[in-house]
Coordinates of C-alpha atoms in Angstrom, one line a residue:
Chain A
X1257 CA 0.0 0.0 0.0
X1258 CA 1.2 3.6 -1.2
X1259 CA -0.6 6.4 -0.4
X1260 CA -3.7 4.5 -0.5
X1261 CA -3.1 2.5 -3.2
X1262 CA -2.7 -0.8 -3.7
X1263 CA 1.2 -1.5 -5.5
X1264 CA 2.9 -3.8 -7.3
X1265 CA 6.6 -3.9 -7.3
X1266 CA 8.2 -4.4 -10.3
X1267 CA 11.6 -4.2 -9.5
X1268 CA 14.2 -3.9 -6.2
X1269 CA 17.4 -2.3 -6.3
X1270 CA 19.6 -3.1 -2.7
X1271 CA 22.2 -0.5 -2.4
X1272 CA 25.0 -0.4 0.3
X1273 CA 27.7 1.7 0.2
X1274 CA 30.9 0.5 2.6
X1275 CA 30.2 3.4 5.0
X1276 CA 27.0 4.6 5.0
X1277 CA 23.2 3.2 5.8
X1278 CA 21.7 1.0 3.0
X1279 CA 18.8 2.2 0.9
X1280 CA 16.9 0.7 -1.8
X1281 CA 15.6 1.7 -5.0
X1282 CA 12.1 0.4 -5.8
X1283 CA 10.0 0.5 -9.0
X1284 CA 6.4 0.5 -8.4
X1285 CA 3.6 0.2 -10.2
X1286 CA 0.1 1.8 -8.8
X1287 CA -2.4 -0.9 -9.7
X1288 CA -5.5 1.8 -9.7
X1289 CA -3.9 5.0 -11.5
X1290 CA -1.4 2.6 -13.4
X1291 CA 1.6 5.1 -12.9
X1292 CA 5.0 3.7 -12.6
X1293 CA 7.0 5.4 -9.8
X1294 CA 10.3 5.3 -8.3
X1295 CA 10.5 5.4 -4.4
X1296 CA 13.7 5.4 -2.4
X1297 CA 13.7 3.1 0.9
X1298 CA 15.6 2.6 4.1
X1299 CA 16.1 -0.9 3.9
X1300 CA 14.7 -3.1 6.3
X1301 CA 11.4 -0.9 6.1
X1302 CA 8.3 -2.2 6.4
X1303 CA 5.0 -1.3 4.1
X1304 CA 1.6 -2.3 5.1
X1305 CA 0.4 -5.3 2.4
X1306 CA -2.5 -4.3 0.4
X1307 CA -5.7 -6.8 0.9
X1308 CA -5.4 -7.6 -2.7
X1309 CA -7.1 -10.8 -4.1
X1310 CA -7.6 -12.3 -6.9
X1311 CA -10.6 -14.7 -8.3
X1312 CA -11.5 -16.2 -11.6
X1313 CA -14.9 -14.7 -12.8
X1314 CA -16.7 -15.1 -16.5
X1315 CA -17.9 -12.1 -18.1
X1316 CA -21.7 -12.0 -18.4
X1317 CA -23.0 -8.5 -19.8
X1318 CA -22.0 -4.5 -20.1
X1319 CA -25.0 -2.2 -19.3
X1320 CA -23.4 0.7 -20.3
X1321 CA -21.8 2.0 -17.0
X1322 CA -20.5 -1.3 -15.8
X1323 CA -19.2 -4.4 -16.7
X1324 CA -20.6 -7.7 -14.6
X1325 CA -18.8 -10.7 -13.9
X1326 CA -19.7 -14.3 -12.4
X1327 CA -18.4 -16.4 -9.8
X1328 CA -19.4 -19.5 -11.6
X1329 CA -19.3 -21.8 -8.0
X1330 CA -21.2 -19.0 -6.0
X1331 CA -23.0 -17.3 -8.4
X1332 CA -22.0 -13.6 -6.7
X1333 CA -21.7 -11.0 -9.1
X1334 CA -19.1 -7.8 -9.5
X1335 CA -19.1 -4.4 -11.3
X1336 CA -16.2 -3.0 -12.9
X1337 CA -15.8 0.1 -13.7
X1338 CA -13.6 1.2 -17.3
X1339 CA -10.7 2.3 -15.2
X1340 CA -10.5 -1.3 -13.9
X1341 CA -10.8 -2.9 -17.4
X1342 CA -8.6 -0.6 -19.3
X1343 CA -7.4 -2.0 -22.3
X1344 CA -9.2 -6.1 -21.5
X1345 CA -12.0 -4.6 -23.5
X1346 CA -10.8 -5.7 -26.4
X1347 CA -10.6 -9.3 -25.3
X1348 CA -14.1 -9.8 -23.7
X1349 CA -16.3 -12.5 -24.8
X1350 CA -19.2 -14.0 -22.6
X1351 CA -19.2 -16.2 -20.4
X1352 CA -14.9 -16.0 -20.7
X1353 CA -12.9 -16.4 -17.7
X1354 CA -11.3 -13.7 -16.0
X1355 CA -8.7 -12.8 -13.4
X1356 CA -10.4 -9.9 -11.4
X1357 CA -8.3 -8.6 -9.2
X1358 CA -10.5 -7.3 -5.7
X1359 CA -9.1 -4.4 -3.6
X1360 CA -11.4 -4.2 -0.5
X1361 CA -13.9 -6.5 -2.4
X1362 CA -13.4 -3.7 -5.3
X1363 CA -12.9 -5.1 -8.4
X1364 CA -9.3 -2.5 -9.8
X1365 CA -8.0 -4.5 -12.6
X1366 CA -9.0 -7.2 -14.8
X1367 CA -6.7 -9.2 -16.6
X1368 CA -7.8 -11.7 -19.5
X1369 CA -6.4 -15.2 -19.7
X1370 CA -2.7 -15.3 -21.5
X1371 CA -4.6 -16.8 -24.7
X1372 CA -8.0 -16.2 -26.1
X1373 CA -9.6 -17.8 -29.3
X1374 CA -11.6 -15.4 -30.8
X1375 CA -13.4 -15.5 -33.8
X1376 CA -12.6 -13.3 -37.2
X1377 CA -15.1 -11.1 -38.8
X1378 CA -13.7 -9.2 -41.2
X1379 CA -9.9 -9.8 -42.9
X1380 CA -9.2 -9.7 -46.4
X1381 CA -8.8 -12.7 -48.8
X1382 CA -6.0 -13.8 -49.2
X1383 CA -3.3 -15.0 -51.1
X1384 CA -3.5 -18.7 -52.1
X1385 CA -0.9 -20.6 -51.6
X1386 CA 0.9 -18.4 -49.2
X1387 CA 1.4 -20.8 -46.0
X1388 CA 4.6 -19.0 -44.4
X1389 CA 2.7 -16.1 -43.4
X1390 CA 5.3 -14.1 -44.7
X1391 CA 3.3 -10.7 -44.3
X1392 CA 0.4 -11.1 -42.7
X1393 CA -2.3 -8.8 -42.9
X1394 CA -4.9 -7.1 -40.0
X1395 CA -7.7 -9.1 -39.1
X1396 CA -11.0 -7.8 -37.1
X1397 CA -12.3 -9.9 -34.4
X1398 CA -15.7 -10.3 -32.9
X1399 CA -14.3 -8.4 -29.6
X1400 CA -13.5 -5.4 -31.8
X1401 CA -9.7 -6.0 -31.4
X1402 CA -7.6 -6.4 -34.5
X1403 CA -4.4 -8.4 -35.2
X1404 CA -1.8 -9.2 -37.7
X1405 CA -2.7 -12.6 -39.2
X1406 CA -1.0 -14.8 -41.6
X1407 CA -2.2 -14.5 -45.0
X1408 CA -3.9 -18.0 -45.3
X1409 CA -6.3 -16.9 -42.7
X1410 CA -10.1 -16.3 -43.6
X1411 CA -12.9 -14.6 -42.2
X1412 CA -14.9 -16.7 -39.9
X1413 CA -12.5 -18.9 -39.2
X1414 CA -11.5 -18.6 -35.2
X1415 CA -8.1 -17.8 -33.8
X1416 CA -5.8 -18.5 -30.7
X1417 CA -4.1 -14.5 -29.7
X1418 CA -2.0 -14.0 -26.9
X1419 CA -3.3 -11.2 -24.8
X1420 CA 0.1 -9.9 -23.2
X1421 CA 1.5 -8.9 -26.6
X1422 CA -1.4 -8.9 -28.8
X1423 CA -0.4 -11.0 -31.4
X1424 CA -1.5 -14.3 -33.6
X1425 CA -0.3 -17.8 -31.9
X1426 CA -2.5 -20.1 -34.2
X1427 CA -5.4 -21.3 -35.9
X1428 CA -7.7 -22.6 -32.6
X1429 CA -7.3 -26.3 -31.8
X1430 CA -11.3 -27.5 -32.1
Chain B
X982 CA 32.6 -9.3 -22.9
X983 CA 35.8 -11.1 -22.1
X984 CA 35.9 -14.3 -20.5
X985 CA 32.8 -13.8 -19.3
X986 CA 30.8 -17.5 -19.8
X987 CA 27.6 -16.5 -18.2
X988 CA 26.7 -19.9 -16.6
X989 CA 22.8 -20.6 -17.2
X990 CA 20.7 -19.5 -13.8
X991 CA 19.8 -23.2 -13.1
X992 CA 23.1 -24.7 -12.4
X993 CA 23.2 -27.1 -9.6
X994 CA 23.4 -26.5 -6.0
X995 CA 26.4 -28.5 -5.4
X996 CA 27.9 -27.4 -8.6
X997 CA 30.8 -24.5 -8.4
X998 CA 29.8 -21.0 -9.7
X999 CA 33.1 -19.7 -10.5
X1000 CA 34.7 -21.2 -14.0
X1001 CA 37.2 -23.7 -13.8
X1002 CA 39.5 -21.3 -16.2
X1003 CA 38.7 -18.1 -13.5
X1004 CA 39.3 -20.3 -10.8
X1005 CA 42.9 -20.0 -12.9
X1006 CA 42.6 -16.5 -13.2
X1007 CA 41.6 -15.7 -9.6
X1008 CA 44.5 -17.4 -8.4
X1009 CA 47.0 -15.5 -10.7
X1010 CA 45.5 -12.3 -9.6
X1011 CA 46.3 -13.3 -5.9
X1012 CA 49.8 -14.2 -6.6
X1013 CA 50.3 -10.7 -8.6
X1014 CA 49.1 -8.8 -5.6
X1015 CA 51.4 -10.7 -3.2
X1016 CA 54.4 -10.3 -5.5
X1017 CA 53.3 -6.7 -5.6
X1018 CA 53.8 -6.3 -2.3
X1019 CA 57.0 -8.6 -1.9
X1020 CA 58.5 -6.3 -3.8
X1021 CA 58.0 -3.5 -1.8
X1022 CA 58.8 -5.2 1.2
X1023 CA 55.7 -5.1 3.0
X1024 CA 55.1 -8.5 4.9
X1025 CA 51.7 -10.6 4.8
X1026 CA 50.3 -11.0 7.9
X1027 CA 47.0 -13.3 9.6
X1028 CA 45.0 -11.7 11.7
X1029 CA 42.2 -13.7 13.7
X1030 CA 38.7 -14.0 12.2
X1031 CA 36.7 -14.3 15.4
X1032 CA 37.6 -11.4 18.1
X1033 CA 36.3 -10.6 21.4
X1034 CA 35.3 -7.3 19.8
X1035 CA 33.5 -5.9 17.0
X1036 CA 33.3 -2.8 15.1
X1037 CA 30.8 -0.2 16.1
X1038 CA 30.5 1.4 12.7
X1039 CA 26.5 2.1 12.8
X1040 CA 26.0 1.0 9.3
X1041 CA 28.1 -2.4 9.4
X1042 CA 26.3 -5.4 10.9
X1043 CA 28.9 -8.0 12.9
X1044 CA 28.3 -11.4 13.0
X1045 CA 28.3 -12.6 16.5
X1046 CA 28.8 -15.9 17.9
X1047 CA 29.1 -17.8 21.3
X1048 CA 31.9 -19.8 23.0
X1049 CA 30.4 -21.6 25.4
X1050 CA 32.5 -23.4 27.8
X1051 CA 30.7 -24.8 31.1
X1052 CA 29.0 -22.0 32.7
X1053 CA 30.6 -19.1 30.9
X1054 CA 29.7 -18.2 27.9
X1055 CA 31.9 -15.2 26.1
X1056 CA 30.5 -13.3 22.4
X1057 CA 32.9 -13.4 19.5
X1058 CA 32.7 -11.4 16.6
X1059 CA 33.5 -12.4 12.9
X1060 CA 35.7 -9.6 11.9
X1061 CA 34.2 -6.6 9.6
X1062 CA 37.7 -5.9 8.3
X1063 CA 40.9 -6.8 10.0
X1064 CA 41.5 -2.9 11.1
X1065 CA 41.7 -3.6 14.8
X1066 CA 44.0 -6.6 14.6
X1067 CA 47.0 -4.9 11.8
X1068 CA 46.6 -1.3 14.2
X1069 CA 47.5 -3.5 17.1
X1070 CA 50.5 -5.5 15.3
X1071 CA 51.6 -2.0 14.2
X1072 CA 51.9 -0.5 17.5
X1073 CA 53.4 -4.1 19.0
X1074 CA 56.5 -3.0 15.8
X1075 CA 55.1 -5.3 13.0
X1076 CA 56.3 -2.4 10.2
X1077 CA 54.6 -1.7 6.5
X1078 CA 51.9 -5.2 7.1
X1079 CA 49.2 -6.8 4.4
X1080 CA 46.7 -9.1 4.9
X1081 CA 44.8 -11.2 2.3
X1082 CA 41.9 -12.9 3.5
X1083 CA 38.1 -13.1 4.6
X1084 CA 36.0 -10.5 6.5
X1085 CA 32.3 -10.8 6.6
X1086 CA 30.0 -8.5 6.9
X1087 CA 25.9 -9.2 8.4
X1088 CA 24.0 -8.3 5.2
X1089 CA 22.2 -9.2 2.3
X1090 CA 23.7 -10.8 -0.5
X1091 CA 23.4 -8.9 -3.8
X1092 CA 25.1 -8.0 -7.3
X1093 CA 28.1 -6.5 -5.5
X1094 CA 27.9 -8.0 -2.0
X1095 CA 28.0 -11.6 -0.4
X1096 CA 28.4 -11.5 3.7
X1097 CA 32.0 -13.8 3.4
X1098 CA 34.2 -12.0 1.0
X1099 CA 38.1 -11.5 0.5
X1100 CA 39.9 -8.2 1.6
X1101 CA 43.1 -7.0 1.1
X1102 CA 44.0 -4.4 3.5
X1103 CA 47.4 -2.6 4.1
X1104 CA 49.5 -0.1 6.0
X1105 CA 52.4 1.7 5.2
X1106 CA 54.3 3.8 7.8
X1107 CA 55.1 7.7 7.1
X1108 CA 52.7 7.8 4.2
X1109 CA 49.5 9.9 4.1
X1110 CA 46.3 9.6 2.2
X1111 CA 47.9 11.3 -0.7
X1112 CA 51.5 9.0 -0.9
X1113 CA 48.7 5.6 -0.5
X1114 CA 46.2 6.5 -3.3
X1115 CA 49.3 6.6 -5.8
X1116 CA 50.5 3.2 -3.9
X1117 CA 46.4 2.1 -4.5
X1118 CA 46.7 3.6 -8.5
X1119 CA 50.1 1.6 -8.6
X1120 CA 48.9 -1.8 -7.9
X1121 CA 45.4 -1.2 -10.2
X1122 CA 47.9 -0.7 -13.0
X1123 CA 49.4 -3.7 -12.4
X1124 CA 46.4 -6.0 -11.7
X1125 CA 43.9 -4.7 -13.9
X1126 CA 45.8 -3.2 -17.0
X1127 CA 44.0 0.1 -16.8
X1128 CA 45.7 3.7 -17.3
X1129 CA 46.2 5.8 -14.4
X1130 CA 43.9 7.2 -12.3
X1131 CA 41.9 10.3 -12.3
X1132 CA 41.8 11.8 -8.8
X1133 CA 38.7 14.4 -7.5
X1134 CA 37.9 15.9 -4.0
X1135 CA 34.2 15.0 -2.8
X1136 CA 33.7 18.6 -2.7
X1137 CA 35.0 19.1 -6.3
X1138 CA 32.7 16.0 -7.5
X1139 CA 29.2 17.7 -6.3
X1140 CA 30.1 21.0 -8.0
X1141 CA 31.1 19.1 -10.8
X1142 CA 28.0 16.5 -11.1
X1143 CA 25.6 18.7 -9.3
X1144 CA 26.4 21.9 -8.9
X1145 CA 26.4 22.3 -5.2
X1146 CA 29.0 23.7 -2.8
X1147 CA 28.5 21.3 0.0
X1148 CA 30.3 24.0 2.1
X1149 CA 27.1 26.4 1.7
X1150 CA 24.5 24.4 0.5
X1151 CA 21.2 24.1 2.8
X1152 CA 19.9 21.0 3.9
X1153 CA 16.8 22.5 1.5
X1154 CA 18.9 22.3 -1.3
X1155 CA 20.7 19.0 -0.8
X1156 CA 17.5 17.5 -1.0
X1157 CA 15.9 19.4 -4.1
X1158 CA 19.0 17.7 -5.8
X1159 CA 18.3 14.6 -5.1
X1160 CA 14.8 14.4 -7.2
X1161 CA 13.6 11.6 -6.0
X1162 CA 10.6 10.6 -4.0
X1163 CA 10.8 9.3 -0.6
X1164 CA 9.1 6.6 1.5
X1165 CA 10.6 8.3 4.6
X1166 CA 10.5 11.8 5.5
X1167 CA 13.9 13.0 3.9
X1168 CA 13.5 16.0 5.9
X1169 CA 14.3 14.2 9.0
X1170 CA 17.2 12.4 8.3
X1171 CA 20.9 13.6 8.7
X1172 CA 23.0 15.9 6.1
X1173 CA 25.3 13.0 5.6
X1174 CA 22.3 10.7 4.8
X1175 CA 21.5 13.1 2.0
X1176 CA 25.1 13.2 0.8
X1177 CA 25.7 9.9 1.0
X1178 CA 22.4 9.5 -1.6
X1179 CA 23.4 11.9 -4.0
X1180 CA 26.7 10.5 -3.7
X1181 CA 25.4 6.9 -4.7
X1182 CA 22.8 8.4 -7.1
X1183 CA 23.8 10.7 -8.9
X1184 CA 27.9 10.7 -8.4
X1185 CA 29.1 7.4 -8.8
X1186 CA 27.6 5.9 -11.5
X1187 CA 29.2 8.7 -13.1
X1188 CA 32.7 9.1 -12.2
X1189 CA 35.2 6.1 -12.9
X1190 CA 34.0 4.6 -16.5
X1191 CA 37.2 4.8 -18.7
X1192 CA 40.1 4.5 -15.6
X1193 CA 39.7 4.0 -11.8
X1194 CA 38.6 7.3 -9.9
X1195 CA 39.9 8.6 -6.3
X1196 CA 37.5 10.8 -4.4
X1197 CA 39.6 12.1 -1.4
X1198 CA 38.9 14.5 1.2
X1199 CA 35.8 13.3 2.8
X1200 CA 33.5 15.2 4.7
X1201 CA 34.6 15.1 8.7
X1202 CA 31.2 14.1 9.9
X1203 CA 32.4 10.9 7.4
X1204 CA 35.9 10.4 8.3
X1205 CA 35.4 7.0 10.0
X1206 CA 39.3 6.0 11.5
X1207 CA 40.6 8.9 9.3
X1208 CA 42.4 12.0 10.8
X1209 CA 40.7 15.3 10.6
X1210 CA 42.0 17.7 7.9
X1211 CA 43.8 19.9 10.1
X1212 CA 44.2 23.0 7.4
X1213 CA 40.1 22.6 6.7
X1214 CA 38.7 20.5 9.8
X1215 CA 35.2 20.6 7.8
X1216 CA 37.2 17.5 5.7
X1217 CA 39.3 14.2 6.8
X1218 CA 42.2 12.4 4.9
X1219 CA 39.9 9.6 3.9
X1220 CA 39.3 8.9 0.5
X1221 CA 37.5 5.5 -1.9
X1222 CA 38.1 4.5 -5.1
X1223 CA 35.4 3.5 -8.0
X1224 CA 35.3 1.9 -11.0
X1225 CA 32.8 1.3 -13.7
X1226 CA 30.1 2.0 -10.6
X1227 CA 32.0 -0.3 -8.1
X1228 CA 32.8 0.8 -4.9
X1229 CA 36.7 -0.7 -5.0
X1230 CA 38.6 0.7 -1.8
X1231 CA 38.5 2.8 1.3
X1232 CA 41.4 4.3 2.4
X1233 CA 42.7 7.0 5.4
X1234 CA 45.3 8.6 6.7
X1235 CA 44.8 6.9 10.3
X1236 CA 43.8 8.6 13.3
X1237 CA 46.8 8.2 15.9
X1238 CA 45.4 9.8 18.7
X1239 CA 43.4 7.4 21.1
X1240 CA 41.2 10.3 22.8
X1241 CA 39.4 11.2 19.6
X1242 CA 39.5 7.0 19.2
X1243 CA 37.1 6.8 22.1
X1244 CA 35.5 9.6 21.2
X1245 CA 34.0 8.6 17.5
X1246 CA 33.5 5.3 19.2
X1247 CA 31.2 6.6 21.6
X1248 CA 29.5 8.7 19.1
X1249 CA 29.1 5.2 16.7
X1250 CA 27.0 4.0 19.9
X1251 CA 25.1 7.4 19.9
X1252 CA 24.0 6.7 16.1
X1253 CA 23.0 3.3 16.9
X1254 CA 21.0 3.8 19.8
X1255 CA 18.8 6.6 17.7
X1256 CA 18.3 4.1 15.0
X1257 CA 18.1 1.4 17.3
X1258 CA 19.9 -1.3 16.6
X1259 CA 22.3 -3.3 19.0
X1260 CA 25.4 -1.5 20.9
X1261 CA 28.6 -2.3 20.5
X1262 CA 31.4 -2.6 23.0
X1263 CA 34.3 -0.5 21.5
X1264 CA 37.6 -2.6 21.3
X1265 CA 39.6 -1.6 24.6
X1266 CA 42.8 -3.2 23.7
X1267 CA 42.4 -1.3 19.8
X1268 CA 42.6 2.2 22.0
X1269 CA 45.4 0.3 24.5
X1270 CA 47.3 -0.2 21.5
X1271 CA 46.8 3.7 20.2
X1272 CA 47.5 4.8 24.1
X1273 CA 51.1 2.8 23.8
X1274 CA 51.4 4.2 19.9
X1275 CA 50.3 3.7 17.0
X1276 CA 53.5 4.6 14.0
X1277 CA 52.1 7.7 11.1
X1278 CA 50.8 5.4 8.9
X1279 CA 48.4 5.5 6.0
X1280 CA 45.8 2.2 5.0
X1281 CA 43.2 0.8 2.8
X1282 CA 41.2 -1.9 2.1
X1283 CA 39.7 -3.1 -0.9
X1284 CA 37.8 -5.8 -2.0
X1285 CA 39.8 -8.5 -3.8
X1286 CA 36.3 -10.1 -5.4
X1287 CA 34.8 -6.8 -6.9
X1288 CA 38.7 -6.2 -8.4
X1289 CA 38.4 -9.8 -10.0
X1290 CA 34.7 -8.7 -11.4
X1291 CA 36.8 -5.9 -12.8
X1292 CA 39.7 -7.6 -14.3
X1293 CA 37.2 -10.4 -15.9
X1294 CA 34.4 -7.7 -16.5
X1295 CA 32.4 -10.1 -14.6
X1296 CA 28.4 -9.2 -14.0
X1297 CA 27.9 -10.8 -10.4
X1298 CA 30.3 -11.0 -7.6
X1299 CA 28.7 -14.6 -7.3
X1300 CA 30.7 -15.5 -10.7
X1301 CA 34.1 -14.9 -8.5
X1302 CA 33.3 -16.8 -5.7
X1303 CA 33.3 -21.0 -5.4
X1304 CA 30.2 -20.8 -3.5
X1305 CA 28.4 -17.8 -2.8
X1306 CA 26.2 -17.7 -0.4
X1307 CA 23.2 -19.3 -1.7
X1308 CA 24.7 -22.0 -2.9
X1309 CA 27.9 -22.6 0.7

């Protein structure tokens, strides 16, 4: 916790000169505003931990303000806001499963599973014969999200992305 | 990179870190810095690891352990550096001494640190500060191949790299340099604190890229075992040498005078009681030995692991060692 808000720490510099008290540099990330800071600490300082969970919910429905998720074992439902699902928007499909991550039972950020198959609506033909994927070209999917497929891809056919980068793994194992 | 194999990050436990051919090397570079010294006539010397005292340095952590022997049981300390012990052979008559061996330090290992490491500290009689850094400039010429040193007061260095006089600056001012945030109120913490950051921050990473760099004439509040400056007594004849953002040696023109001994060793204690960590009993038979006489003498130590990182252009002080710490 950093000025009342929940941190990750993305990396930890330990720094002891011969004479002198140690310090160390720390680079955090502030999970609700997203900035990346750099702090200074004594070392051996304490932070309070941030009651941070994470659960596995599948996306029902948007009504405009909020998005809702599912617990699929309990049935409970959350709201999150469009700070929370920053750029996951482009990955939601219903009844997908999500990691929400649940600040004081606030949902503050959710993340979409590493791959997604999605379906593509609109790419253009392409070239026959072309099974390298030299190229590629952009292909819209159903979630509104476009990638760079190969060229032998068509439309309507359904695709495995990964999520962290963005980018075309594979046709989708049926 | 030369020589610089990285081993892959899953090597076995019970395998050695160090390459067999820089096991070579680190051996070669022990026997250049003894014949170094042969040469000049000063004489290797042991000094006991555990001690019945430790050093009271606020910022080093000893390692304490207990002989217990029936009913009595008496605290020994793994020696910091081996300071006390070579001051005492000096004032027993020893002459110019060396010693090249472990010291150990209760800390946290890291790029640059592991708690068991190898020092080699020395004293020369009649020198100063001044005469050892060009004995320190001598031997890194030797060892590491590199040209000559460039040499820098710590006042010179923050005008240079920051543009503060340290002799006018406010405490205000220090800290607007800095430009960092804070989890800790920076405003209460001591001047030296601050310079001591900007130092590590936005000095050293700086200073000592092409050829080794001397900073001498430490503030006084930072002297340590060094004498006081006596034209300037706002500085002390203690000085440290960097390169490519290594911390290599620390060196003073020693304090002789066993008043002022007892003196900064009380104030040590002071420091650590306001940040609360354990006292220290200050070594009586160290100021015994400065009461009898301790020779004019100048000495250094540096660390013999972070010089083989330097002379292999090594990444991790774990790729000198046999078996760092994880891994002993």
């Amino acid at each position: 916790m950093l000025d009342g808000e929940p941190c990750n720490i993305l990396e930890n510099e330990y720094v002891k000169p011969g004479k002198g008290q140690a310090f160390n540099r720390v680079k955090i990330r502030k999970l609700i505003s997203g900035k990346v800071l750099e702090k200074t600490f004594r070392s051996g300082e304490s932070v309070e931990g941030a009651d941070v969970m994470d659960t596995e919910l599948s996306y029902l429905y948007n009504d405009g303000e909020f998005w809702h998720f599912m617990n699929n074992e309990t049935f409970e439902q959350v709201a999150a806001d469009e700070k929370a699902l920053g750029d996951t928007v482009k990955w939601l499909v219903e009844n997908d499963l999500f990691t929400i991550t649940l600040w004081n039972g606030t949902p503050i950020v959710v993340t979409p599973q590493n791959f997604v198959d999605l379906e593509i609506t609109e790419t253009d033909p392409g070239l026959k014969g072309d099974t390298a994927g030299t190229g590629g070209k952009p292909a819209t999917l159903v979630t509104g999200a476009v990638v760079r497929v190969p060229l032998f891809i068509q439309t309507g056919e359904v695709i495995k992305v990964d999520t962290r980068s963005g980018e075309y793994v594979s046709r989708a194992s049926k | 990179m030369k020589n610089s194999r990285c081993h892959p990050a899953d090597l076995p436990a019970w395998q050695m870190q160090i390459t067999p051919a820089n096991l070579h090397l680190r051996a070669q570079l022990l026997a250049r810095i003894r014949s170094f010294f042969s040469a000049k006539h000063v004489t290797e010397v042991d000094v006991p690891v555990l001690s019945h005292a430790g050093v009271t340095d606020p910022y080093i952590d000893n390692f304490v352990t207990q002989l217990t022997l029936g009913q009595s049981t008496t605290s020994l300390y793994l020696q910091t550096s081996p300071e006390y012990a070579m001051k005492r052979m000096l004032a027993s008559g020893s002459g110019c001494i060396y010693y090249l061996g472990k010291a150990f330090r209760h800390e946290d290992a890291g790029r640059q640190h592991n708690p068991e490491f190898t020092m080699l500290e020395w004293y020369r009689i009649d020198f100063d500060d001044r005469a050892l850094m060009q004995e320190v400039d001598a031997l890194l010429m030797d060892v590491l191949d590199v040209l000559s040193a460039e040499y820098l007061s710590y006042h010179a260095a923050f005008l240079y790299y920051i543009g503060l006089d340290i002799n006018t600056a406010t405490h205000d001012e220090l800290i607007a340099a800095l430009a960092m945030d804070f989890h800790y109120d920076i405003q209460q913490v001591s001047r030296d604190h601050v310079l001591q950051l900007l130092f590590n921050i936005h000095i050293e990473p700086k200073i000592g890229q092409e050829r080794p760099c001397f900073i001498f004439d430490f503030p006084a509040s930072q002297a340590a075992l060094a004498k006081i400056t006596a034209a300037d007594p706002r500085y002390a004849h203690r000085f440290e040498v960097y390169f490519k953002g290594l911390e290599l040696a620390n060196g003073y023109w020693e304090l002789t005078d066993a008043v002022e001994q007892s003196r900064r060793f009380a104030a040590d204690n002071a420091v650590r009681e306001a940040l609360g960590v354990e006292q220290v009993v200050p070594d009586s038979r160290l100021i015994a030995a400065l009461e009898h006489g301790l020779p004019e003498c100048a000495g250094v130590a540096l660390g013999v692991d972070r010089l083989f990182m330097l002379a292999q252009n090594l990444n991790s002080i774990e790729d000198t060692l046999t078996f760092p710490l994880p891994k002993a």
